[in-house]
PDB file of C-alpha atoms and ligand atoms in Angstrom:
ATOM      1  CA  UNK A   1     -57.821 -19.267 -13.363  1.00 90.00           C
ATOM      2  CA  UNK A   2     -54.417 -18.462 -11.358  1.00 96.00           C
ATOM      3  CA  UNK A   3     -51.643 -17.293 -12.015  1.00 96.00           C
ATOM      4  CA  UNK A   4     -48.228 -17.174 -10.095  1.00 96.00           C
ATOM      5  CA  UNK A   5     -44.382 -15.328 -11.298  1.00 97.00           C
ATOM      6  CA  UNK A   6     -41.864 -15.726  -9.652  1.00 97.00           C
ATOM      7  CA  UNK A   7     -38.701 -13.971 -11.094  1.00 95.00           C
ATOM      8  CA  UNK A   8     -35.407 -12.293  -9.886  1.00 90.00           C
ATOM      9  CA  UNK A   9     -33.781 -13.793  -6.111  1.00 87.00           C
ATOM     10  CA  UNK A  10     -30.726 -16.399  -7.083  1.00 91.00           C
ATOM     11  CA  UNK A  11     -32.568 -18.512 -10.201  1.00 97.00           C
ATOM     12  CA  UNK A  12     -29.682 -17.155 -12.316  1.00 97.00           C
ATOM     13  CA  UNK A  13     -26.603 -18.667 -14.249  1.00 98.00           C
ATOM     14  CA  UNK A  14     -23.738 -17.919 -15.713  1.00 98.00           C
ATOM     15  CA  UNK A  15     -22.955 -19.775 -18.725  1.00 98.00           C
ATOM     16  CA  UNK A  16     -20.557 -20.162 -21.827  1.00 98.00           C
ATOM     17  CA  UNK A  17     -21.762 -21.051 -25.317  1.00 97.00           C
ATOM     18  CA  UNK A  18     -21.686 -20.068 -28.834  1.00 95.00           C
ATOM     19  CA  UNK A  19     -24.503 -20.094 -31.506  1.00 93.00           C
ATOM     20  CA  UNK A  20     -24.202 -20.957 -35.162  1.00 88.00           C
ATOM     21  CA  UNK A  21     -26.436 -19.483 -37.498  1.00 85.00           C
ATOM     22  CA  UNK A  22     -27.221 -18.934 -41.043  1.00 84.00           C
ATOM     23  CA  UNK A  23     -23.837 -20.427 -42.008  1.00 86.00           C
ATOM     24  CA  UNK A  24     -21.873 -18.357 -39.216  1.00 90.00           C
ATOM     25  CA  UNK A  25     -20.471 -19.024 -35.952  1.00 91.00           C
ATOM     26  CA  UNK A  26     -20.685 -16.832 -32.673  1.00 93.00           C
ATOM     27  CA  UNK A  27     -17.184 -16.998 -31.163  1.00 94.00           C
ATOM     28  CA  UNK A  28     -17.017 -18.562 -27.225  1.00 96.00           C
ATOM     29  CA  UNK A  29     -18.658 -16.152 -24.884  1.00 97.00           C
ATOM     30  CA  UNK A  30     -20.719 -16.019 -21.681  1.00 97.00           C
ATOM     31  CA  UNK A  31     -23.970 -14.578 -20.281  1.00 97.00           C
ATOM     32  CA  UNK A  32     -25.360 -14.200 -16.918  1.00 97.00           C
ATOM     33  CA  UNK A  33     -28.598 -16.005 -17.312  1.00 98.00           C
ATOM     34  CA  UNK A  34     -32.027 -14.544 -15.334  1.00 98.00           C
ATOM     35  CA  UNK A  35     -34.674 -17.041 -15.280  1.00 98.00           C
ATOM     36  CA  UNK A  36     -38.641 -16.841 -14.209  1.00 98.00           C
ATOM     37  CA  UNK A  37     -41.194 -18.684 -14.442  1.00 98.00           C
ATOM     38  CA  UNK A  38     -45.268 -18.539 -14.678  1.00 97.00           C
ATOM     39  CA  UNK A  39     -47.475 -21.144 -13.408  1.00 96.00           C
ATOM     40  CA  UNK A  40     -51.198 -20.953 -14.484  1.00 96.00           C
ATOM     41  CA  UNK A  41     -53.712 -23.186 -13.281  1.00 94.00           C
ATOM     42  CA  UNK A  42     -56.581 -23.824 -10.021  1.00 93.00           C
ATOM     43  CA  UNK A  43     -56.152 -23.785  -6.916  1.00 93.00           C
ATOM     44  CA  UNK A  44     -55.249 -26.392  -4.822  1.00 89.00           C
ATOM     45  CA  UNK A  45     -56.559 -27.283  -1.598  1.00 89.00           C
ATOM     46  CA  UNK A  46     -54.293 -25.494   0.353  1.00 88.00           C
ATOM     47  CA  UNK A  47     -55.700 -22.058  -1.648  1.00 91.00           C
ATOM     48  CA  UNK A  48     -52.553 -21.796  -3.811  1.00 91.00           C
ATOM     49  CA  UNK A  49     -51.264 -22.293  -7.361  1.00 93.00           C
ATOM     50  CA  UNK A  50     -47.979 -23.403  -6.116  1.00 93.00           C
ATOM     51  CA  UNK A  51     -45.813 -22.644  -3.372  1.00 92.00           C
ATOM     52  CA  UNK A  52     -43.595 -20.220  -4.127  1.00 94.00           C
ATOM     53  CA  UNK A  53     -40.754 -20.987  -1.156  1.00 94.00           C
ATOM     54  CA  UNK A  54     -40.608 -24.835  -3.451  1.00 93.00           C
ATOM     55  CA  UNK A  55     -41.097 -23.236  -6.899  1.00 95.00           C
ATOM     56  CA  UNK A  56     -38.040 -21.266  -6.577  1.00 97.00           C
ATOM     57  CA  UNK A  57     -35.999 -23.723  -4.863  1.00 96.00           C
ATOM     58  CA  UNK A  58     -36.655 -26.435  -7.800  1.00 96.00           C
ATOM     59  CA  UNK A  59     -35.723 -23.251 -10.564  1.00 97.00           C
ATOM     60  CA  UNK A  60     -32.366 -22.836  -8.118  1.00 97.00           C
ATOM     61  CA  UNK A  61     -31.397 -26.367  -8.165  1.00 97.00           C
ATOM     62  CA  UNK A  62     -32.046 -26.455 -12.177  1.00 97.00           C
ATOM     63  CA  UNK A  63     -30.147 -23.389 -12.263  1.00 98.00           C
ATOM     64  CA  UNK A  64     -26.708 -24.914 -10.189  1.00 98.00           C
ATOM     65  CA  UNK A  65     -26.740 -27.340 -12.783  1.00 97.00           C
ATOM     66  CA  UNK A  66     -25.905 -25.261 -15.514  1.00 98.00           C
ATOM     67  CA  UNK A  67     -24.250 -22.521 -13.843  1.00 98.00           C
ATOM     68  CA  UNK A  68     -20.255 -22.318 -14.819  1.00 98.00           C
ATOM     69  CA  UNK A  69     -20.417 -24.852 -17.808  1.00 98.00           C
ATOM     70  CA  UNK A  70     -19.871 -24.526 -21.351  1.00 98.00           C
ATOM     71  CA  UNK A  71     -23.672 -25.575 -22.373  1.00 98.00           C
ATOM     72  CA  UNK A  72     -23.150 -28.265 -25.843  1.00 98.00           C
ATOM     73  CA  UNK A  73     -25.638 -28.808 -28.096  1.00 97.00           C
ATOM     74  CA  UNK A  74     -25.852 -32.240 -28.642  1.00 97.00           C
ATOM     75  CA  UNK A  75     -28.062 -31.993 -31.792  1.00 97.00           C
ATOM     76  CA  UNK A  76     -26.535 -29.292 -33.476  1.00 96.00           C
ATOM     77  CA  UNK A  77     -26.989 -29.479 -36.893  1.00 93.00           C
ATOM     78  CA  UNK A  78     -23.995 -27.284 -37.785  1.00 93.00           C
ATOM     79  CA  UNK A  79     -21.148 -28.360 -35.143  1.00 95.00           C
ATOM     80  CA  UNK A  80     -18.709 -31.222 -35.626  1.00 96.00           C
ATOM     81  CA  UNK A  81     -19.086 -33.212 -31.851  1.00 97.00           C
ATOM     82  CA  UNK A  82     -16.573 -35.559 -30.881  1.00 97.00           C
ATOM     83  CA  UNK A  83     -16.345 -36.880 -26.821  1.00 96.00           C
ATOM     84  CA  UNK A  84     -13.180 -38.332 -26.146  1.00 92.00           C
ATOM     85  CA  UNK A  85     -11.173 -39.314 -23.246  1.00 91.00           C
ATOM     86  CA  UNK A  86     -12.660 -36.571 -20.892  1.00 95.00           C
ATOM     87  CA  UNK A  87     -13.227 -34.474 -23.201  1.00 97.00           C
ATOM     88  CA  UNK A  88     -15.388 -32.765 -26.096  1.00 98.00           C
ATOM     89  CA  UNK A  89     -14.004 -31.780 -29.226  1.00 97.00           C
ATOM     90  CA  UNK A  90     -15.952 -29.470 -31.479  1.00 97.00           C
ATOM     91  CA  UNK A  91     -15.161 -28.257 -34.801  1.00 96.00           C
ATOM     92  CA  UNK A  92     -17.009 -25.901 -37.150  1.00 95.00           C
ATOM     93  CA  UNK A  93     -15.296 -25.492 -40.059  1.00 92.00           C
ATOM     94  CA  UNK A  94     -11.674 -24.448 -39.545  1.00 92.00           C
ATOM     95  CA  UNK A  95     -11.810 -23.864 -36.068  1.00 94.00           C
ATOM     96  CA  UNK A  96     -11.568 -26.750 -33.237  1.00 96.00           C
ATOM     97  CA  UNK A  97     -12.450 -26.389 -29.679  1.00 96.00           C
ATOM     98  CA  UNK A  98     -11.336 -28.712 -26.537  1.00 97.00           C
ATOM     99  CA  UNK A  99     -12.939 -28.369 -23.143  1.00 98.00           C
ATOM    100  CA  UNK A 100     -12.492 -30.796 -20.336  1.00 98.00           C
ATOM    101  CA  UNK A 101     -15.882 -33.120 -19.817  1.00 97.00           C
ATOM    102  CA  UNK A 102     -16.129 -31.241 -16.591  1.00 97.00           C
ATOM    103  CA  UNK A 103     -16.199 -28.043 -17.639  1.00 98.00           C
ATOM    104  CA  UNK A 104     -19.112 -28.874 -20.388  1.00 98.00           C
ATOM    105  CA  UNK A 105     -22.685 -29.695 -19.770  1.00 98.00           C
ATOM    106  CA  UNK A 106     -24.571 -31.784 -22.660  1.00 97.00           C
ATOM    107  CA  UNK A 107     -27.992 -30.128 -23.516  1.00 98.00           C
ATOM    108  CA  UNK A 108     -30.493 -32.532 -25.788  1.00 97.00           C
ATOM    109  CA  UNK A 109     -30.973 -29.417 -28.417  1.00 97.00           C
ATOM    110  CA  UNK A 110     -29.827 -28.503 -31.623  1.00 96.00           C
ATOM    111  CA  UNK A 111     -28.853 -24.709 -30.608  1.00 97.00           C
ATOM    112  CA  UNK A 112     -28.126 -22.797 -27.207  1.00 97.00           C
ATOM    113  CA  UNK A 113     -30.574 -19.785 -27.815  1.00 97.00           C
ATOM    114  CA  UNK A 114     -32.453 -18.780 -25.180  1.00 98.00           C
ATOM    115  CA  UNK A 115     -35.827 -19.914 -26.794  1.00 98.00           C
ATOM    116  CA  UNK A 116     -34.136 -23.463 -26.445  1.00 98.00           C
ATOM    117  CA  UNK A 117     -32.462 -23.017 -22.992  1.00 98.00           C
ATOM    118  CA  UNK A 118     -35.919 -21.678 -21.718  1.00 98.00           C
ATOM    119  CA  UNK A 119     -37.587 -25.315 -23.199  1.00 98.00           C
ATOM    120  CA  UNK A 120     -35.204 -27.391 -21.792  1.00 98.00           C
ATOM    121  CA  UNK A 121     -35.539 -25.547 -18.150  1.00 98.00           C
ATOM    122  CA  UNK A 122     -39.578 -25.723 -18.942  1.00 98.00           C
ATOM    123  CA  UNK A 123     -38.817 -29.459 -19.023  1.00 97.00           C
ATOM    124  CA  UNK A 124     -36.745 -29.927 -16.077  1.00 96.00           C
ATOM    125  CA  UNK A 125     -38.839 -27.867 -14.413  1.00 96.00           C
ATOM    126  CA  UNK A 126     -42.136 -30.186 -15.679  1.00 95.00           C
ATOM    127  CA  UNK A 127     -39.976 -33.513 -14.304  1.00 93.00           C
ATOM    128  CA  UNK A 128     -39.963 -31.576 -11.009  1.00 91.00           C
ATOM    129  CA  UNK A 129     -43.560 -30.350 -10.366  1.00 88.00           C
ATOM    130  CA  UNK A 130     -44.948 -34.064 -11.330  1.00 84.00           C
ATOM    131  CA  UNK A 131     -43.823 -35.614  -8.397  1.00 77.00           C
ATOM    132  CA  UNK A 132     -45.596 -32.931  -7.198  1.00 75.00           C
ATOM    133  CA  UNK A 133     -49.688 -34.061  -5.756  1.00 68.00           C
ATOM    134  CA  UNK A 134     -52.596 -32.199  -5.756  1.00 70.00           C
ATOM    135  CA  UNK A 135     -51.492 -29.638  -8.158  1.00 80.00           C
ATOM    136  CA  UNK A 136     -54.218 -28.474 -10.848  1.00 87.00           C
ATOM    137  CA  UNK A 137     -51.827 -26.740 -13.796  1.00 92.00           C
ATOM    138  CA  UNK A 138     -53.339 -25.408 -16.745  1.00 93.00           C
ATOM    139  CA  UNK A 139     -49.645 -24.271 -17.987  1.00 95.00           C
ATOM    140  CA  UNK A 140     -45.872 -23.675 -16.935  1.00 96.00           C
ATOM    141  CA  UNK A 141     -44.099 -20.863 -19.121  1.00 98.00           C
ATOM    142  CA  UNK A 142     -40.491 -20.332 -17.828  1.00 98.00           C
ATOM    143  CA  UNK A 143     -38.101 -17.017 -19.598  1.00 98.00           C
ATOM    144  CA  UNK A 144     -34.767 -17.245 -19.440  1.00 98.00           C
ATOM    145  CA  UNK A 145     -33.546 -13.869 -19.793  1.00 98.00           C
ATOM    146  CA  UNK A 146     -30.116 -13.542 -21.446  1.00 96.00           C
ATOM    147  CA  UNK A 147     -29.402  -9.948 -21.315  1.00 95.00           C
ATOM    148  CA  UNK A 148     -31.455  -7.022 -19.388  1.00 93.00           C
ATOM    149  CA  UNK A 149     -34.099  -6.372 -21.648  1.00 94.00           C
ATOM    150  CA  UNK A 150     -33.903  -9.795 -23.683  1.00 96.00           C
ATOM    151  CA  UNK A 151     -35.945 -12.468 -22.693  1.00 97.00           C
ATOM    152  CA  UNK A 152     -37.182 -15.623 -24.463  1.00 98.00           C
ATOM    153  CA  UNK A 153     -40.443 -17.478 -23.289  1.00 98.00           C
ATOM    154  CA  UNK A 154     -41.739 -21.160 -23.585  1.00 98.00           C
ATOM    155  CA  UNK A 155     -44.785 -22.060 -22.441  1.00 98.00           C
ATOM    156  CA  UNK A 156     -45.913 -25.496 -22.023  1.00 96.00           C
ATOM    157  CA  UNK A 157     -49.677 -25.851 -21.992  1.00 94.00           C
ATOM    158  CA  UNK A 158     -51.053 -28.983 -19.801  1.00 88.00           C
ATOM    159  CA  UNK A 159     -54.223 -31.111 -21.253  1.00 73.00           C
ATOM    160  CA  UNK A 160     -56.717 -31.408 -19.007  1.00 59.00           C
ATOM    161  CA  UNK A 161     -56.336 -35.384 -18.934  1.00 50.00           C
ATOM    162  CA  UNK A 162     -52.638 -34.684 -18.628  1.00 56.00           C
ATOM    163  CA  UNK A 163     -52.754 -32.138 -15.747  1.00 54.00           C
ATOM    164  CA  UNK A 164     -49.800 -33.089 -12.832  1.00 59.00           C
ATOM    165  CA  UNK A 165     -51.635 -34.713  -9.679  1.00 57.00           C
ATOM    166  CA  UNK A 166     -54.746 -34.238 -11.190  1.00 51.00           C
ATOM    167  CA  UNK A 167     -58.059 -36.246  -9.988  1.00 49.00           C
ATOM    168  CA  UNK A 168     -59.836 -38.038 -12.545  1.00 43.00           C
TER     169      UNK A 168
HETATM  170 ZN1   ZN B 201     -24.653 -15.514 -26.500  1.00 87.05          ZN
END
């Protein structure tokens, strides 16, 4: 078994959000996202898990697309969401918020925590590497750190029937 990291370089974000929780709501603010990723698995026939020059290009390009939005929820549980004419209103309880549809990116979770932001770039990043032949991955785990020091994993496992570009 492999295992390749690649962390650091420009697969970073800066993004707006706020999380409700336990009845409470964050007020708007912002953090310049770090992400990484692990790739376990075999080799492939050109002796390598996966190349590293792609694997960090594919994180970048995820990356661009959330960097300088305000990241919605779509399945919050807690938040009032309301698109209108190019825009998004949300409401949680007396407060109201209005961004311009450009300025907001739609997630499909129910919470902008950096467990969830690390799945959804986990699955982005899975969409990706399938095109991908050859491969032989046992596992992707992606972090998205959201402060120095503060970093949320989520690792994706790969069945052995269900391995990208595997032979049968
Ligand atoms: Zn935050």
């Amino acid at each position: 078994m492999y295992r390749v990291e690649v962390e650091k370089g420009n697969m970073s974000f800066s993004a707006a959000h706020f999380i409700s929780f336990g009845g409470k709501c964050e007020r708007l603010h912002g953090h310049n996202y770090a992400v990484s990723a692990i790739l376990e698995g075999n080799l492939t026939e050109d002796r390598y898990v996966f190349d590293f020059v792609e694997l960090k290009k594919t994180i970048r390009r995820i990356c661009d697309r959330l960097d300088h939005h305000f990241l919605l929820p779509m399945q919050s549980q807690h938040l009032d969401i309301k698109e209108a004419d190019e825009e998004w209103e949300i409401r949680f309880e007396n407060r109201r918020y209005v961004f311009p549809a450009e300025d907001v990116l739609v997630l499909p979770v129910d919470s902008i925590t950096a467990e969830r932001l690390a799945e959804y770039v986990c699955g982005q990043l899975i969409e990706s590497v399938k095109e991908q032949e050859r491969l032989s991955l046992t596992s992707i785990t992606v972090g998205v750190e959201e402060a120095p020091g503060q970093t949320a994993f989520y690792q994706h496992p790969f069945q052995r029937d269900k391995i990208p570009g595997s032979t049968p």
